[in-house]
mmCIF file of C-alpha atoms in Angstrom:
data_model
loop_
_atom_site.group_PDB
_atom_site.id
_atom_site.type_symbol
_atom_site.label_atom_id
_atom_site.label_comp_id
_atom_site.label_asym_id
_atom_site.label_seq_id
_atom_site.Cartn_x
_atom_site.Cartn_y
_atom_site.Cartn_z
ATOM 1 C CA MET A 1 85.922 94.340 94.872
ATOM 2 C CA THR A 2 88.146 93.877 97.927
ATOM 3 C CA THR A 3 90.840 96.316 98.977
ATOM 4 C CA LEU A 4 93.436 93.563 98.500
ATOM 5 C CA HIS A 5 92.258 93.030 94.912
ATOM 6 C CA VAL A 6 92.617 96.741 94.181
ATOM 7 C CA LEU A 7 96.100 96.855 95.700
ATOM 8 C CA VAL A 8 97.238 93.866 93.644
ATOM 9 C CA GLY A 9 95.828 95.511 90.520
ATOM 10 C CA LEU A 10 97.616 98.745 91.390
ATOM 11 C CA GLN A 11 100.922 96.922 91.801
ATOM 12 C CA ASN A 12 100.524 95.194 88.432
ATOM 13 C CA PHE A 13 99.556 98.476 86.776
ATOM 14 C CA GLU A 14 102.577 100.278 88.193
ATOM 15 C CA ARG A 15 105.047 97.513 87.370
ATOM 16 C CA GLY A 16 104.956 98.353 83.668
ATOM 17 C CA LEU A 17 105.482 102.027 84.417
ATOM 18 C CA GLU A 18 108.414 101.222 86.672
ATOM 19 C CA ARG A 19 109.999 99.134 83.909
ATOM 20 C CA MET A 20 109.479 102.045 81.560
ATOM 21 C CA VAL A 21 111.075 104.505 83.977
ATOM 22 C CA ASP A 22 114.071 102.210 84.355
ATOM 23 C CA GLY A 23 114.303 101.612 80.615
ATOM 24 C CA VAL A 24 113.025 104.439 78.426
ATOM 25 C CA PHE A 25 113.557 107.113 81.066
ATOM 26 C CA SER A 26 117.043 107.377 82.515
ATOM 27 C CA ARG A 27 116.438 110.761 84.087
ATOM 28 C CA ALA A 28 115.148 111.089 87.658
ATOM 29 C CA PHE A 29 111.884 112.913 88.325
ATOM 30 C CA LYS A 30 112.838 114.342 91.698
ATOM 31 C CA THR A 31 111.103 117.709 91.671
ATOM 32 C CA GLY A 32 108.112 117.252 89.378
ATOM 33 C CA VAL A 33 105.395 114.795 88.482
ATOM 34 C CA ARG A 34 106.594 111.201 88.166
ATOM 35 C CA PRO A 35 105.148 108.949 85.438
ATOM 36 C CA VAL A 36 103.987 106.405 88.008
ATOM 37 C CA GLU A 37 101.833 109.089 89.686
ATOM 38 C CA LEU A 38 100.011 109.679 86.401
ATOM 39 C CA GLY A 39 99.451 105.956 85.988
ATOM 40 C CA ARG A 40 98.130 105.590 89.522
ATOM 41 C CA ARG A 41 95.606 108.372 88.961
ATOM 42 C CA MET A 42 94.458 106.875 85.642
ATOM 43 C CA LEU A 43 93.821 103.583 87.421
ATOM 44 C CA ARG A 44 91.704 105.351 90.018
ATOM 45 C CA GLU A 45 89.771 107.126 87.260
ATOM 46 C CA MET A 46 88.885 103.733 85.792
ATOM 47 C CA ASP A 47 87.699 102.389 89.144
ATOM 48 C CA GLU A 48 85.843 105.533 90.207
ATOM 49 C CA HIS A 49 84.016 106.147 86.910
ATOM 50 C CA ARG A 50 83.150 102.603 85.894
ATOM 51 C CA SER A 51 79.596 101.874 84.827
ATOM 52 C CA VAL A 52 77.554 98.979 83.421
ATOM 53 C CA ASP A 53 76.255 98.946 79.856
ATOM 54 C CA VAL A 54 73.117 97.291 78.477
ATOM 55 C CA HIS A 55 75.011 94.035 77.954
ATOM 56 C CA GLY A 56 76.058 93.862 81.589
ATOM 57 C CA ARG A 57 79.657 94.791 80.791
ATOM 58 C CA ARG A 58 81.587 97.053 83.152
ATOM 59 C CA ILE A 59 82.674 100.019 81.064
ATOM 60 C CA VAL A 60 85.316 102.575 82.034
ATOM 61 C CA PRO A 61 86.601 105.864 80.595
ATOM 62 C CA ASN A 62 88.754 105.546 77.508
ATOM 63 C CA GLN A 63 89.828 109.184 77.043
ATOM 64 C CA TYR A 64 92.176 110.875 79.500
ATOM 65 C CA ALA A 65 93.501 114.442 79.621
ATOM 66 C CA LEU A 66 96.506 115.008 81.877
ATOM 67 C CA PHE A 67 96.751 118.683 82.885
ATOM 68 C CA LEU A 68 100.328 119.632 83.799
ATOM 69 C CA SER A 69 102.394 122.734 84.479
ATOM 70 C CA PRO A 70 104.723 124.102 81.767
ATOM 71 C CA ALA A 71 107.705 122.888 83.805
ATOM 72 C CA ASP A 72 106.409 119.325 83.943
ATOM 73 C CA ILE A 73 105.464 119.372 80.253
ATOM 74 C CA ALA A 74 109.049 120.432 79.519
ATOM 75 C CA ASN A 75 110.341 117.652 81.766
ATOM 76 C CA PHE A 76 108.558 115.113 79.566
ATOM 77 C CA SER A 77 109.702 116.669 76.284
ATOM 78 C CA GLY A 78 111.171 114.138 73.905
ATOM 79 C CA ILE A 79 109.769 111.185 75.854
ATOM 80 C CA GLN A 80 106.092 112.123 75.918
ATOM 81 C CA ASP A 81 105.109 109.719 73.119
ATOM 82 C CA ALA A 82 106.795 106.791 74.868
ATOM 83 C CA LEU A 83 105.102 107.665 78.148
ATOM 84 C CA ILE A 84 101.681 107.915 76.503
ATOM 85 C CA ALA A 85 102.185 104.546 74.788
ATOM 86 C CA GLU A 86 103.068 102.921 78.113
ATOM 87 C CA LEU A 87 100.101 104.501 79.895
ATOM 88 C CA ILE A 88 97.736 103.232 77.184
ATOM 89 C CA GLU A 89 99.225 99.730 77.287
ATOM 90 C CA SER A 90 99.006 99.644 81.077
ATOM 91 C CA ALA A 91 95.370 100.795 80.938
ATOM 92 C CA HIS A 92 94.567 97.901 78.586
ATOM 93 C CA ASP A 93 96.360 95.438 80.869
ATOM 94 C CA TYR A 94 94.486 96.649 83.937
ATOM 95 C CA ALA A 95 91.147 96.596 82.119
ATOM 96 C CA ALA A 96 91.743 92.997 81.021
ATOM 97 C CA GLN A 97 92.623 92.018 84.582
ATOM 98 C CA GLU A 98 89.553 93.684 86.100
ATOM 99 C CA GLY A 99 87.110 92.675 83.364
ATOM 100 C CA TYR A 100 86.575 96.275 82.223
ATOM 101 C CA TYR A 101 85.546 97.294 78.698
ATOM 102 C CA PHE A 102 86.316 100.441 76.700
ATOM 103 C CA MET A 103 83.692 102.060 74.438
ATOM 104 C CA GLY A 104 86.382 103.133 71.970
ATOM 105 C CA PRO A 105 90.150 103.535 71.564
ATOM 106 C CA VAL A 106 92.116 104.585 74.643
ATOM 107 C CA THR A 107 93.697 108.021 74.222
ATOM 108 C CA VAL A 108 95.915 110.071 76.525
ATOM 109 C CA ASP A 109 96.546 113.791 75.953
ATOM 110 C CA PHE A 110 99.000 116.041 77.785
ATOM 111 C CA VAL A 111 97.504 119.514 78.259
ATOM 112 C CA GLU A 112 99.687 122.406 79.419
ATOM 113 C CA ARG A 113 98.213 124.819 81.968
ATOM 114 C CA ASN A 114 100.122 128.004 82.641
ATOM 115 C CA ASP A 115 98.370 128.524 85.987
ATOM 116 C CA MET A 116 99.512 125.239 87.548
ATOM 117 C CA ARG A 117 102.563 124.862 89.768
ATOM 118 C CA ALA A 118 105.275 122.325 89.009
ATOM 119 C CA GLY A 119 104.608 119.010 90.704
ATOM 120 C CA ARG A 120 100.830 119.323 90.516
ATOM 121 C CA PHE A 121 98.586 117.669 87.985
ATOM 122 C CA HIS A 122 94.951 116.900 87.296
ATOM 123 C CA VAL A 123 93.361 114.086 85.299
ATOM 124 C CA VAL A 124 90.025 114.421 83.494
ATOM 125 C CA SER A 125 88.467 111.338 81.906
ATOM 126 C CA GLN A 126 85.424 110.545 79.820
ATOM 127 C CA MET A 127 83.797 107.680 77.969
ATOM 128 C CA GLN A 128 83.832 108.178 74.213
ATOM 129 C CA GLN A 129 82.163 105.806 71.784
ATOM 130 C CA ALA A 130 84.026 104.887 68.628
ATOM 131 C CA THR A 131 81.173 106.538 66.682
ATOM 132 C CA GLY A 132 82.081 109.876 68.265
ATOM 133 C CA ASP A 133 79.232 110.567 70.710
ATOM 134 C CA PRO A 134 80.511 110.748 74.293
ATOM 135 C CA TYR A 135 78.701 109.185 77.193
ATOM 136 C CA PRO A 136 77.587 112.093 79.410
ATOM 137 C CA THR A 137 79.673 112.330 82.531
ATOM 138 C CA ASP A 138 80.210 114.826 85.326
ATOM 139 C CA PHE A 139 83.573 116.415 84.592
ATOM 140 C CA SER A 140 84.976 119.807 85.360
ATOM 141 C CA THR A 141 88.351 121.241 84.476
ATOM 142 C CA ASP A 142 87.673 124.123 86.872
ATOM 143 C CA PHE A 143 89.496 122.021 89.410
ATOM 144 C CA PRO A 144 87.482 121.609 92.656
ATOM 145 C CA GLY A 145 90.466 121.342 94.951
ATOM 146 C CA ASP A 146 91.459 117.815 93.933
ATOM 147 C CA LEU A 147 94.744 118.611 92.222
ATOM 148 C CA GLU A 148 97.365 115.967 92.777
ATOM 149 C CA THR A 149 101.066 116.199 93.310
ATOM 150 C CA GLY A 150 104.014 114.092 92.368
ATOM 151 C CA PHE A 151 107.230 114.861 94.232
ATOM 152 C CA GLY A 152 107.270 118.648 94.109
ATOM 153 C CA PRO A 153 109.381 120.421 96.753
ATOM 154 C CA GLU A 154 106.310 121.858 98.491
ATOM 155 C CA PHE A 155 104.911 118.414 99.297
ATOM 156 C CA GLU A 156 106.069 115.435 101.257
ATOM 157 C CA SER A 157 107.555 112.695 99.098
ATOM 158 C CA GLY A 158 104.982 110.084 98.141
ATOM 159 C CA SER A 159 101.979 112.047 99.376
ATOM 160 C CA GLY A 160 100.105 111.616 96.115
ATOM 161 C CA TRP A 161 97.537 114.308 96.975
ATOM 162 C CA ALA A 162 97.788 118.069 97.052
ATOM 163 C CA ASP A 163 97.937 119.555 100.540
ATOM 164 C CA PRO A 164 94.307 120.523 101.332
ATOM 165 C CA SER A 165 95.476 123.073 103.881
ATOM 166 C CA ALA A 166 97.586 124.992 101.378
ATOM 167 C CA GLY A 167 94.670 127.311 100.652
ATOM 168 C CA ALA A 168 95.670 127.948 97.040
ATOM 169 C CA PRO A 169 92.863 129.526 94.998
ATOM 170 C CA HIS A 170 91.220 127.374 92.358
ATOM 171 C CA PRO A 171 92.741 128.306 88.994
ATOM 172 C CA ALA A 172 90.367 129.426 86.293
ATOM 173 C CA ALA A 173 90.463 127.598 82.994
ATOM 174 C CA PRO A 174 92.762 129.352 80.502
ATOM 175 C CA ASP A 175 91.256 130.780 77.343
ATOM 176 C CA ASN A 176 93.278 128.496 75.119
ATOM 177 C CA LEU A 177 91.242 125.503 76.315
ATOM 178 C CA THR A 178 87.902 126.750 75.030
ATOM 179 C CA ASP A 179 88.380 125.121 71.635
ATOM 180 C CA SER A 180 89.689 121.896 73.142
ATOM 181 C CA PRO A 181 87.655 118.699 73.608
ATOM 182 C CA TRP A 182 88.664 119.107 77.241
ATOM 183 C CA ALA A 183 87.141 122.590 77.596
ATOM 184 C CA PRO A 184 85.705 123.091 81.098
ATOM 185 C CA VAL A 185 82.090 122.268 81.765
ATOM 186 C CA GLY A 186 82.077 124.911 84.492
ATOM 187 C CA ARG A 187 81.764 124.668 88.248
ATOM 188 C CA GLY A 188 78.416 123.283 89.317
ATOM 189 C CA SER A 189 77.169 122.734 85.778
ATOM 190 C CA ARG A 190 76.114 119.338 84.539
ATOM 191 C CA VAL A 191 75.923 117.645 81.184
ATOM 192 C CA THR A 192 72.296 116.740 80.495
ATOM 193 C CA PRO A 193 72.000 113.009 79.741
ATOM 194 C CA PRO A 194 69.773 111.731 76.950
ATOM 195 C CA PRO A 195 66.195 110.717 77.820
ATOM 196 C CA VAL A 196 66.065 107.416 79.655
ATOM 197 C CA ALA A 197 63.785 104.762 78.212
ATOM 198 C CA ARG A 198 61.551 102.505 80.278
ATOM 199 C CA PRO A 199 63.717 100.429 82.650
ATOM 200 C CA GLU A 200 64.937 97.209 81.077
ATOM 201 C CA PRO A 201 65.130 93.894 82.951
ATOM 202 C CA HIS A 202 68.000 94.012 85.419
ATOM 203 C CA LEU A 203 69.544 92.630 88.574
ATOM 204 C CA THR A 204 69.563 94.920 91.609
ATOM 205 C CA LEU A 205 72.579 94.279 93.822
ATOM 206 C CA GLY A 206 72.755 94.836 97.555
ATOM 207 C CA THR A 207 74.639 98.084 96.940
ATOM 208 C CA GLY A 208 71.729 99.416 94.875
ATOM 209 C CA GLU A 209 73.686 99.070 91.622
ATOM 210 C CA ARG A 210 71.620 97.810 88.696
ATOM 211 C CA VAL A 211 73.088 95.338 86.218
ATOM 212 C CA PRO A 212 71.117 95.436 82.937
ATOM 213 C CA LEU A 213 70.116 92.120 81.394
ATOM 214 C CA GLY A 214 70.501 92.223 77.637
ATOM 215 C CA LEU A 215 71.243 89.703 74.928
ATOM 216 C CA GLU A 216 74.553 88.608 76.452
ATOM 217 C CA PRO A 217 74.505 86.241 79.456
ATOM 218 C CA VAL A 218 75.447 87.835 82.778
ATOM 219 C CA VAL A 219 77.938 85.678 84.660
ATOM 220 C CA ILE A 220 78.217 85.920 88.451
ATOM 221 C CA GLY A 221 81.382 84.824 90.250
ATOM 222 C CA ARG A 222 84.734 85.701 91.775
ATOM 223 C CA LEU A 223 86.623 86.077 88.493
ATOM 224 C CA ALA A 224 87.426 89.659 87.533
ATOM 225 C CA GLY A 225 85.967 89.035 84.083
ATOM 226 C CA CYS A 226 82.496 88.250 85.432
ATOM 227 C CA ALA A 227 79.756 90.817 84.874
ATOM 228 C CA VAL A 228 78.937 90.645 88.596
ATOM 229 C CA VAL A 229 82.116 90.185 90.648
ATOM 230 C CA VAL A 230 81.548 88.767 94.138
ATOM 231 C CA SER A 231 84.425 88.879 96.643
ATOM 232 C CA ASP A 232 83.264 85.919 98.715
ATOM 233 C CA LEU A 233 85.251 82.690 99.164
ATOM 234 C CA ASN A 234 81.949 80.779 99.311
ATOM 235 C CA VAL A 235 81.347 81.781 95.691
ATOM 236 C CA SER A 236 82.956 79.879 92.813
ATOM 237 C CA ARG A 237 85.077 81.595 90.186
ATOM 238 C CA THR A 238 82.195 81.315 87.700
ATOM 239 C CA HIS A 239 79.254 80.527 89.935
ATOM 240 C CA ALA A 240 75.981 81.282 88.138
ATOM 241 C CA GLN A 241 74.600 82.848 84.982
ATOM 242 C CA VAL A 242 71.464 84.785 84.072
ATOM 243 C CA ARG A 243 70.482 84.694 80.401
ATOM 244 C CA ARG A 244 67.562 85.613 78.190
ATOM 245 C CA GLN A 245 65.763 82.737 76.490
ATOM 246 C CA GLY A 246 62.858 83.764 74.330
ATOM 247 C CA GLY A 247 60.659 86.021 76.422
ATOM 248 C CA VAL A 248 61.950 84.884 79.818
ATOM 249 C CA PHE A 249 65.140 85.020 81.872
ATOM 250 C CA ILE A 250 66.752 81.913 83.286
ATOM 251 C CA VAL A 251 69.272 81.575 86.113
ATOM 252 C CA SER A 252 71.676 78.644 85.798
ATOM 253 C CA ASP A 253 74.143 77.220 88.289
ATOM 254 C CA LEU A 254 77.506 76.739 86.559
ATOM 255 C CA GLY A 255 78.590 73.742 88.617
ATOM 256 C CA SER A 256 79.394 75.813 91.688
ATOM 257 C CA THR A 257 80.594 74.208 94.909
ATOM 258 C CA ASN A 258 77.910 75.666 97.188
ATOM 259 C CA GLY A 259 75.025 75.974 94.759
ATOM 260 C CA THR A 260 72.712 78.795 93.706
ATOM 261 C CA LEU A 261 69.515 79.684 95.551
ATOM 262 C CA VAL A 262 66.344 81.404 94.354
ATOM 263 C CA ASN A 263 64.155 82.763 97.142
ATOM 264 C CA GLY A 264 66.121 80.653 99.626
ATOM 265 C CA THR A 265 65.736 77.351 97.767
ATOM 266 C CA ARG A 266 68.647 75.698 95.996
ATOM 267 C CA ILE A 267 67.968 75.277 92.282
ATOM 268 C CA ASP A 268 68.589 72.077 90.357
ATOM 269 C CA GLY A 269 70.546 73.198 87.308
ATOM 270 C CA GLU A 270 68.472 76.155 86.163
ATOM 271 C CA GLN A 271 65.196 77.950 86.835
ATOM 272 C CA VAL A 272 62.975 80.500 85.092
ATOM 273 C CA LEU A 273 63.001 83.793 86.983
ATOM 274 C CA GLN A 274 59.898 85.683 88.043
ATOM 275 C CA ASP A 275 59.792 89.401 88.769
ATOM 276 C CA GLY A 276 61.095 90.007 92.302
ATOM 277 C CA ASP A 277 62.936 86.688 92.677
ATOM 278 C CA VAL A 278 66.020 86.881 94.888
ATOM 279 C CA ILE A 279 69.133 85.075 93.656
ATOM 280 C CA SER A 280 71.674 84.082 96.311
ATOM 281 C CA VAL A 281 75.296 83.030 95.766
ATOM 282 C CA GLY A 282 77.267 82.538 98.955
ATOM 283 C CA GLU A 283 76.352 85.438 101.230
ATOM 284 C CA THR A 284 75.484 87.742 98.327
ATOM 285 C CA HIS A 285 71.896 88.417 97.263
ATOM 286 C CA MET A 286 70.490 90.180 94.207
ATOM 287 C CA ARG A 287 66.923 90.770 93.036
ATOM 288 C CA PHE A 288 65.666 90.090 89.518
ATOM 289 C CA GLU A 289 63.405 92.846 88.233
ATOM 290 C CA ALA A 290 61.594 92.295 84.951
ATOM 291 C CA SER A 291 61.186 96.064 84.373
#
């Protein structure tokens, strides 16, 4: 995904929040966390913690906890529900634009932390299936120095990040969070993932990322909704597709302008893939691995 694409997505994501600030919120957030700062961080959480499921879909966190100081919680009193509704709607809009999927309903919780200064906040996210079992992820609410700031008086307007030179000690998690679904994992600890089965057929991209090949076809192209998004003007919007057919996988060209190659040779319509075959679209190459 190109930097330009991310910036355009960020602008679209923030536009709804700006409308909300102008409409629902008449007050000015001059000394604390602004709603748009929370939205910007949620967007980054989606991009930074995205993954690929067994169907080749790009999945992103659907549960978000926004840790705020008592002063900022008070600043949002009476309008918190409206803000949460707008954040959830904006998350859905951005996911649709980027071709992201949620494993369950999107939720946003405001969590008050007595040991945080006004203007600072922290966002913790996780993937939660609708059935109730969370995908294991590497979170910690024992904040590792990545607290963010809105427009607090101690920080330059628009900085977005806490001053790393401030030297403030890392706050310990308060006791009242131990019974919360957002209770801290603990510094340096890690959630143990479930046992991993034998590798399934997949595409290995040039970045090393693996895209599983399941029952659903995997579409390759420039469109944000494609399972494999390629930022290359030589690639068509929907360029090629890899699908399972019986016991084999087939790559098909979807009428692209520049064609699809397998092992350097342009295919005529479609071709059965063999383990280790290299698929090329434009200047992008990916390897098919049967297991």
